[in-house]
PDB file of C-alpha atoms in Angstrom:
ATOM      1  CA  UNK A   1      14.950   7.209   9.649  1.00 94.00           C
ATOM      2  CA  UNK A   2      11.734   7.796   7.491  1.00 97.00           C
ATOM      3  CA  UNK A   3      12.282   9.981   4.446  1.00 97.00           C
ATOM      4  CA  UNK A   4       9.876  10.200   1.300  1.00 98.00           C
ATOM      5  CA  UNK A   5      10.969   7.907  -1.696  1.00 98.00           C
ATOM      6  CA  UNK A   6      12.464   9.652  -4.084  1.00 98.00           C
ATOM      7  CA  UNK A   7      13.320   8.937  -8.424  1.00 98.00           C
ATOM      8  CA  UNK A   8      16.102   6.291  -7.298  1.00 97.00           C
ATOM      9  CA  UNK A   9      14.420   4.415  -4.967  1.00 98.00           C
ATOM     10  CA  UNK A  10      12.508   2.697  -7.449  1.00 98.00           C
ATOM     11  CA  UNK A  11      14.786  -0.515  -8.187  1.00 98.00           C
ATOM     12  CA  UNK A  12      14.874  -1.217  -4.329  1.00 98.00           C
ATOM     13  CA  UNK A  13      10.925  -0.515  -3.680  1.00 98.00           C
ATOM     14  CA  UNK A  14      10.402  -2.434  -6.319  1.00 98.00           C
ATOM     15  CA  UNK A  15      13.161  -5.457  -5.020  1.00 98.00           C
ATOM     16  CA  UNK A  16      11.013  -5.231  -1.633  1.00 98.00           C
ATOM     17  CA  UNK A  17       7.390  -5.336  -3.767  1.00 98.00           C
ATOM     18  CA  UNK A  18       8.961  -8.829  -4.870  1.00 97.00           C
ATOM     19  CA  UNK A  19      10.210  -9.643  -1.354  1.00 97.00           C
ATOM     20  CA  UNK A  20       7.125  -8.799   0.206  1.00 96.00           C
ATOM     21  CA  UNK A  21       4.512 -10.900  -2.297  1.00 96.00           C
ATOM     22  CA  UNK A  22       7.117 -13.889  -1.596  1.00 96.00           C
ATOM     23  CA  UNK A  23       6.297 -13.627   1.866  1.00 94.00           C
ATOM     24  CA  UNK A  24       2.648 -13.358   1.124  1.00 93.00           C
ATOM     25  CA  UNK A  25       3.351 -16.471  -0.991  1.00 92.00           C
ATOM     26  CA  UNK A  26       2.135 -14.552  -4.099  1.00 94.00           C
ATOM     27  CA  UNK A  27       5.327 -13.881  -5.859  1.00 94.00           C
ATOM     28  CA  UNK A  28       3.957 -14.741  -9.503  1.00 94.00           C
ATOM     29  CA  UNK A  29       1.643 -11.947  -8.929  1.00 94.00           C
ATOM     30  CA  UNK A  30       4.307  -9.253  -8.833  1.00 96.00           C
ATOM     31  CA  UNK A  31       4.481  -7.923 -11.929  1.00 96.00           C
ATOM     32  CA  UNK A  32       4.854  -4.337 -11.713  1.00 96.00           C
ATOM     33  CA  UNK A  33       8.046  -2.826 -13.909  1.00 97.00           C
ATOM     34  CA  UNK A  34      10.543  -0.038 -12.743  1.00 97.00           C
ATOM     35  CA  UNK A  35       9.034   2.284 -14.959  1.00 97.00           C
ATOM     36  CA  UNK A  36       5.020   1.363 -14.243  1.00 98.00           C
ATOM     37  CA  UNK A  37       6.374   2.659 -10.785  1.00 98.00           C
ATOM     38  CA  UNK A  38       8.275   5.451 -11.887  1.00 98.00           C
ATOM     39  CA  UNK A  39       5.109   6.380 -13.670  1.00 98.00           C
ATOM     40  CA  UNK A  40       2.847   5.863 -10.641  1.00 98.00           C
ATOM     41  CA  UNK A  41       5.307   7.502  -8.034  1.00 98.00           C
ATOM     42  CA  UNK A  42       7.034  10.270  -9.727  1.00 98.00           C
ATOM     43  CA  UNK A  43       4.848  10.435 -13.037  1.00 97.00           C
ATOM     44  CA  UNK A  44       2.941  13.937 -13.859  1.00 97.00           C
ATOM     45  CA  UNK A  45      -0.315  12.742 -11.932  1.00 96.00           C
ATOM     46  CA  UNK A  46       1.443  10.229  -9.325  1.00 97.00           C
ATOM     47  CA  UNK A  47      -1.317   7.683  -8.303  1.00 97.00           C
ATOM     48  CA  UNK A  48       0.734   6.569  -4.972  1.00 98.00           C
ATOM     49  CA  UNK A  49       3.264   7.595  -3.066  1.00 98.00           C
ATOM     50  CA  UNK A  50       5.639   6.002  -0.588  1.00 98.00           C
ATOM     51  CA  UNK A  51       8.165   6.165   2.448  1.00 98.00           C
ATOM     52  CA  UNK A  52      11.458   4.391   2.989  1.00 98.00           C
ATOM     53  CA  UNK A  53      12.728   3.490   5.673  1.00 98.00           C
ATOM     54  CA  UNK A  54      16.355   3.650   6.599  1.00 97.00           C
ATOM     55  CA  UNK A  55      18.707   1.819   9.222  1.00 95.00           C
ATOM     56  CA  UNK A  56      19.884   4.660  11.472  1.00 91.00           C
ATOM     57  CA  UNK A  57      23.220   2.758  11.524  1.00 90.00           C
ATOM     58  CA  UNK A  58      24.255   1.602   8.130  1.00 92.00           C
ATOM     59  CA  UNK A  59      21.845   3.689   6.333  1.00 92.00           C
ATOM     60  CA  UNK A  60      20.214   1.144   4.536  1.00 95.00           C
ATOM     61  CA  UNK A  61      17.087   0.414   2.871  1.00 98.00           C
ATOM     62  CA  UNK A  62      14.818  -1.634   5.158  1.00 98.00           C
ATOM     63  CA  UNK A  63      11.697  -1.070   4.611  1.00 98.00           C
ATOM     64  CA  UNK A  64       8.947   1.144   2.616  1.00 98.00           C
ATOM     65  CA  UNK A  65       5.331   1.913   2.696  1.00 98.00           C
ATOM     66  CA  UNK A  66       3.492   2.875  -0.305  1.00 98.00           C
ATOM     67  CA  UNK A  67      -0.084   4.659  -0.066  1.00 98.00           C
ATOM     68  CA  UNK A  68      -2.788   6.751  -1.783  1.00 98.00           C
ATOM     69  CA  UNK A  69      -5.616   8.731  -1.180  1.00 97.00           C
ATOM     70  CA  UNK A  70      -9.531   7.782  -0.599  1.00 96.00           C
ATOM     71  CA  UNK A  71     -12.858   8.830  -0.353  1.00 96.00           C
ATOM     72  CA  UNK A  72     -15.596   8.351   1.848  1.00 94.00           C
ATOM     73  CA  UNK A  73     -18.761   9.176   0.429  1.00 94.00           C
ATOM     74  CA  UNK A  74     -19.996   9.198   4.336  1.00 92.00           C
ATOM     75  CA  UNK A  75     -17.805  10.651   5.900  1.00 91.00           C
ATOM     76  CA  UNK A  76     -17.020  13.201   2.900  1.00 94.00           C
ATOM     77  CA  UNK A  77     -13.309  13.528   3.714  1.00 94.00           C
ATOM     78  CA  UNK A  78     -10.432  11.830   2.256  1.00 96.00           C
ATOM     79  CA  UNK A  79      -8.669   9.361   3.992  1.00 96.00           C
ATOM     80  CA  UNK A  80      -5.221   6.998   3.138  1.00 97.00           C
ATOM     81  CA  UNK A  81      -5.352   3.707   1.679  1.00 97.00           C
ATOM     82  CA  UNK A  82      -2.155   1.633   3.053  1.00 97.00           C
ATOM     83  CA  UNK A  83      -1.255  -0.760  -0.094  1.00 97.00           C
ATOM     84  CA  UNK A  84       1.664  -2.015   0.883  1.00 97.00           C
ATOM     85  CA  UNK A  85       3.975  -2.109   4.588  1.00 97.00           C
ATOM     86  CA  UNK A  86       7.023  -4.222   4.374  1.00 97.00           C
ATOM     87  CA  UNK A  87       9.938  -4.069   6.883  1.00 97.00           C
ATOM     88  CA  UNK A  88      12.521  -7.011   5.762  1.00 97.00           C
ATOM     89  CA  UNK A  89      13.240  -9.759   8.038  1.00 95.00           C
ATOM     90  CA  UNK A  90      16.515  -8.721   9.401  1.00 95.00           C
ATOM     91  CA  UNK A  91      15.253  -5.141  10.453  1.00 96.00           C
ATOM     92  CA  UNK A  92      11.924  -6.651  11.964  1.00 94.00           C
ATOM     93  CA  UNK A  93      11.311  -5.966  16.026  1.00 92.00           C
ATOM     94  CA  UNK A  94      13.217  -2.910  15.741  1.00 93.00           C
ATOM     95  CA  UNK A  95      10.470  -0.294  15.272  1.00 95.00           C
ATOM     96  CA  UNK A  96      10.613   0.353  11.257  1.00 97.00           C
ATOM     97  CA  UNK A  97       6.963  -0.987  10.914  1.00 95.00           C
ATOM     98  CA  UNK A  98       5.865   1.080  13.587  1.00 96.00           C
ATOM     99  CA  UNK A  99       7.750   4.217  12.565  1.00 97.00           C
ATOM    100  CA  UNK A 100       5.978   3.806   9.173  1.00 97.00           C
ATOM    101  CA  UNK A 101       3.082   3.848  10.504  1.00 96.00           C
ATOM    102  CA  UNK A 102       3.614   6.929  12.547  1.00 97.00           C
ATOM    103  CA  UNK A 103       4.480   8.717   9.802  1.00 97.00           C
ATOM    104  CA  UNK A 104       1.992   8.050   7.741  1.00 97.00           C
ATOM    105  CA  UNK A 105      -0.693   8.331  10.766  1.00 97.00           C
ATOM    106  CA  UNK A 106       1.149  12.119  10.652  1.00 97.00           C
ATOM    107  CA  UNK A 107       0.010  12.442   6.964  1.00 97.00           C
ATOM    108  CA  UNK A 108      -3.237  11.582   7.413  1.00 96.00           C
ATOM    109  CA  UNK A 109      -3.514  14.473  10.031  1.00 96.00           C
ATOM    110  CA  UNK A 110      -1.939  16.853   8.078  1.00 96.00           C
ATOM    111  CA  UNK A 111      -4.113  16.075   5.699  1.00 95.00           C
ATOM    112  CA  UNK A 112      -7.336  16.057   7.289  1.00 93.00           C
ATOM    113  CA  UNK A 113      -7.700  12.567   6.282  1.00 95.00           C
ATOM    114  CA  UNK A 114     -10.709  10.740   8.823  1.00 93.00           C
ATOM    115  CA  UNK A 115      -9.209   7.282   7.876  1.00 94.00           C
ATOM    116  CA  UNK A 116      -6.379   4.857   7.270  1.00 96.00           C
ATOM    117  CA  UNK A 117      -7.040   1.807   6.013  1.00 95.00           C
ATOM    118  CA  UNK A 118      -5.399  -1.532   4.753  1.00 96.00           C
ATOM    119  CA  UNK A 119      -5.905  -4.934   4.725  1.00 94.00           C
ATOM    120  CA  UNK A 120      -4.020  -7.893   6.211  1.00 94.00           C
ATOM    121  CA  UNK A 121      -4.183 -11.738   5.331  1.00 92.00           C
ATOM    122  CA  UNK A 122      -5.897 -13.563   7.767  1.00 92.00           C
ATOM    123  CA  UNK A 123      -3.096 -16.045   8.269  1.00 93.00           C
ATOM    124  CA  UNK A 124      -0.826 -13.705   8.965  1.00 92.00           C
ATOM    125  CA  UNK A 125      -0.652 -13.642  12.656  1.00 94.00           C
ATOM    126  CA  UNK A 126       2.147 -11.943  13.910  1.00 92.00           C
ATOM    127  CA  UNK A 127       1.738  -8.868  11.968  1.00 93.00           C
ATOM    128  CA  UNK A 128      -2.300  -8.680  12.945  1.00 95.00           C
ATOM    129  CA  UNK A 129      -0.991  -8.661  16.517  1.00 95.00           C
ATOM    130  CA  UNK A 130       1.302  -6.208  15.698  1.00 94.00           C
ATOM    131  CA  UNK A 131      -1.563  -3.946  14.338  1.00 95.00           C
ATOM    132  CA  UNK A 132      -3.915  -5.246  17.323  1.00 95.00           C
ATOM    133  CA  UNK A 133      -1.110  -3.421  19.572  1.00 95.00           C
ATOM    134  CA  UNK A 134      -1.240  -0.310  18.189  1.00 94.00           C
ATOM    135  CA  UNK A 135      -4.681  -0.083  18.680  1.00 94.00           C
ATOM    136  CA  UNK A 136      -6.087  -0.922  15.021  1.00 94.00           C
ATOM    137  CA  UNK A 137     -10.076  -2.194  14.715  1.00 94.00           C
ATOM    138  CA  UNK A 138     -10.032  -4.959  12.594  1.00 94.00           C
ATOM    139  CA  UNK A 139     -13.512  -4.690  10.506  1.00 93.00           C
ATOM    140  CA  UNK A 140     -14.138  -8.688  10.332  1.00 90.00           C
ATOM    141  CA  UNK A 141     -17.652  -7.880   8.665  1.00 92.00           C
ATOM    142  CA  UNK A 142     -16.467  -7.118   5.344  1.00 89.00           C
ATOM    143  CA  UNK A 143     -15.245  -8.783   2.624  1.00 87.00           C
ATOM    144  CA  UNK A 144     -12.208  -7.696   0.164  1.00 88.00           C
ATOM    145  CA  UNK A 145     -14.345  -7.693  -3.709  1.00 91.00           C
ATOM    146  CA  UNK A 146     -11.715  -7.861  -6.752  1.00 87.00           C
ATOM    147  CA  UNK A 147     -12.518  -8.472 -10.045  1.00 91.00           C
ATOM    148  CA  UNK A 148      -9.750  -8.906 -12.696  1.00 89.00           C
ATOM    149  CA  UNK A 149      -8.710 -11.150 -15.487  1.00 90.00           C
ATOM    150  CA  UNK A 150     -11.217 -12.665 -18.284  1.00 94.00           C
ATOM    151  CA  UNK A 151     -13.849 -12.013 -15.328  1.00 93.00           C
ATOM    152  CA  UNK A 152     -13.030  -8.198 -15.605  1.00 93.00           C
ATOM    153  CA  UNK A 153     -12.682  -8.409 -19.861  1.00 93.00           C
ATOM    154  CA  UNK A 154     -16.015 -10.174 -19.383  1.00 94.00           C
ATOM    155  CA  UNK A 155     -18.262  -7.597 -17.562  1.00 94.00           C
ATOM    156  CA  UNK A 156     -16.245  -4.162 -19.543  1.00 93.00           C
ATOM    157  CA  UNK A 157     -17.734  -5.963 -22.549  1.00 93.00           C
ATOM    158  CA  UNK A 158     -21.440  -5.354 -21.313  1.00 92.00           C
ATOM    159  CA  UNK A 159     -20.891  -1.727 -20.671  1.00 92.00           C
ATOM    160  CA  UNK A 160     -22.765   0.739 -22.702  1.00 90.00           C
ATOM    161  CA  UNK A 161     -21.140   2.866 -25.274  1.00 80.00           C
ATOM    162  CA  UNK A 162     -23.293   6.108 -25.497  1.00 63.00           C
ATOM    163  CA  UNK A 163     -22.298   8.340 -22.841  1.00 60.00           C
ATOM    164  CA  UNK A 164     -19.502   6.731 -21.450  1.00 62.00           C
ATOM    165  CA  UNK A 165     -18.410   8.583 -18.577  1.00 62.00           C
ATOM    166  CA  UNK A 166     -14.870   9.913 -18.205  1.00 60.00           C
ATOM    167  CA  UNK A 167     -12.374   9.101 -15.370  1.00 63.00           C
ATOM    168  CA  UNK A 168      -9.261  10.205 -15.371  1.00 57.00           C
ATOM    169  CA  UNK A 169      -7.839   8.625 -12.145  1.00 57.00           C
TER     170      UNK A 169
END
């Protein structure tokens, strides 16, 4: 079963966020709090959202897929930015993944959203094929830019005061 995350879903979403950077062997870099995702779920101007997904026998938390919206400036629509898919190992190979997907492939029409993006570590094999099978067009010509750290501190500092502009997102 797919079902929308809801207020008390956090502490497992958040148990899988963990899971899922260990398997990306990034686990040090999973630093987001219960209530940073309270705040960006269920907070008065959510910045994400996400599914869960449940085993249909025990009911169980086995996955969860958390999104937000885009823009393309050519194609002038919105469109869904995939951040995170994680199924856990035990419930792997028995459709969770792909049932995520569906459902958020739904929301995207619903929507009127042109696109659905993510991104996928090039060593991870099994779940490009997995994507591959479905039919997703892997866009080797471009290149993932992120800027963060003193790097980010750095180039803020050369920004000009007057007439900052506002952003609220």
């Amino acid at each position: 079963m797919i079902r929308s995350a809801t207020l008390d879903d956090v502490p497992e979403i958040r148990t899988m966020i963990r899971e899922l950077a260990a398997y990306e062997r990034a686990e040090e870099q999973a630093r987001a709090t219960a209530e940073q995702l309270r705040e960006a779920l269920f907070g008065e101007h959510p910045a994400a959202f996400a599914l869960i997904a449940e085993d249909d026998d025990t009911g169980g938390t086995v996955g969860y897929a958390l999104w937000f919206p885009r823009f393309s400036t050519w194609t002038g629509t919105r469109g869904m930015h995939l951040e995170d898919l994680y199924v856990r190992p035990q419930a792997r190979g028995s459709g969770h993944g792909k049932a995520l997907l569906a459902a958020l492939a739904a929301t995207c029409r619903r929507s009127g959203y042109d696109r659905f993006e993510w991104w996928v570590l090039a060593w991870n094999t099994p779940t490009i094929d997995f994507y591959t099978s479905l039919g997703v067009e892997l866009l080797d010509e471009w290149k993932v830019c992120r800027l963060s750290g003193e790097p980010l501190a750095e180039l803020a500092a050369q920004a000009p005061r007057a007439g900052e502009p506002a952003c609220d997102g």
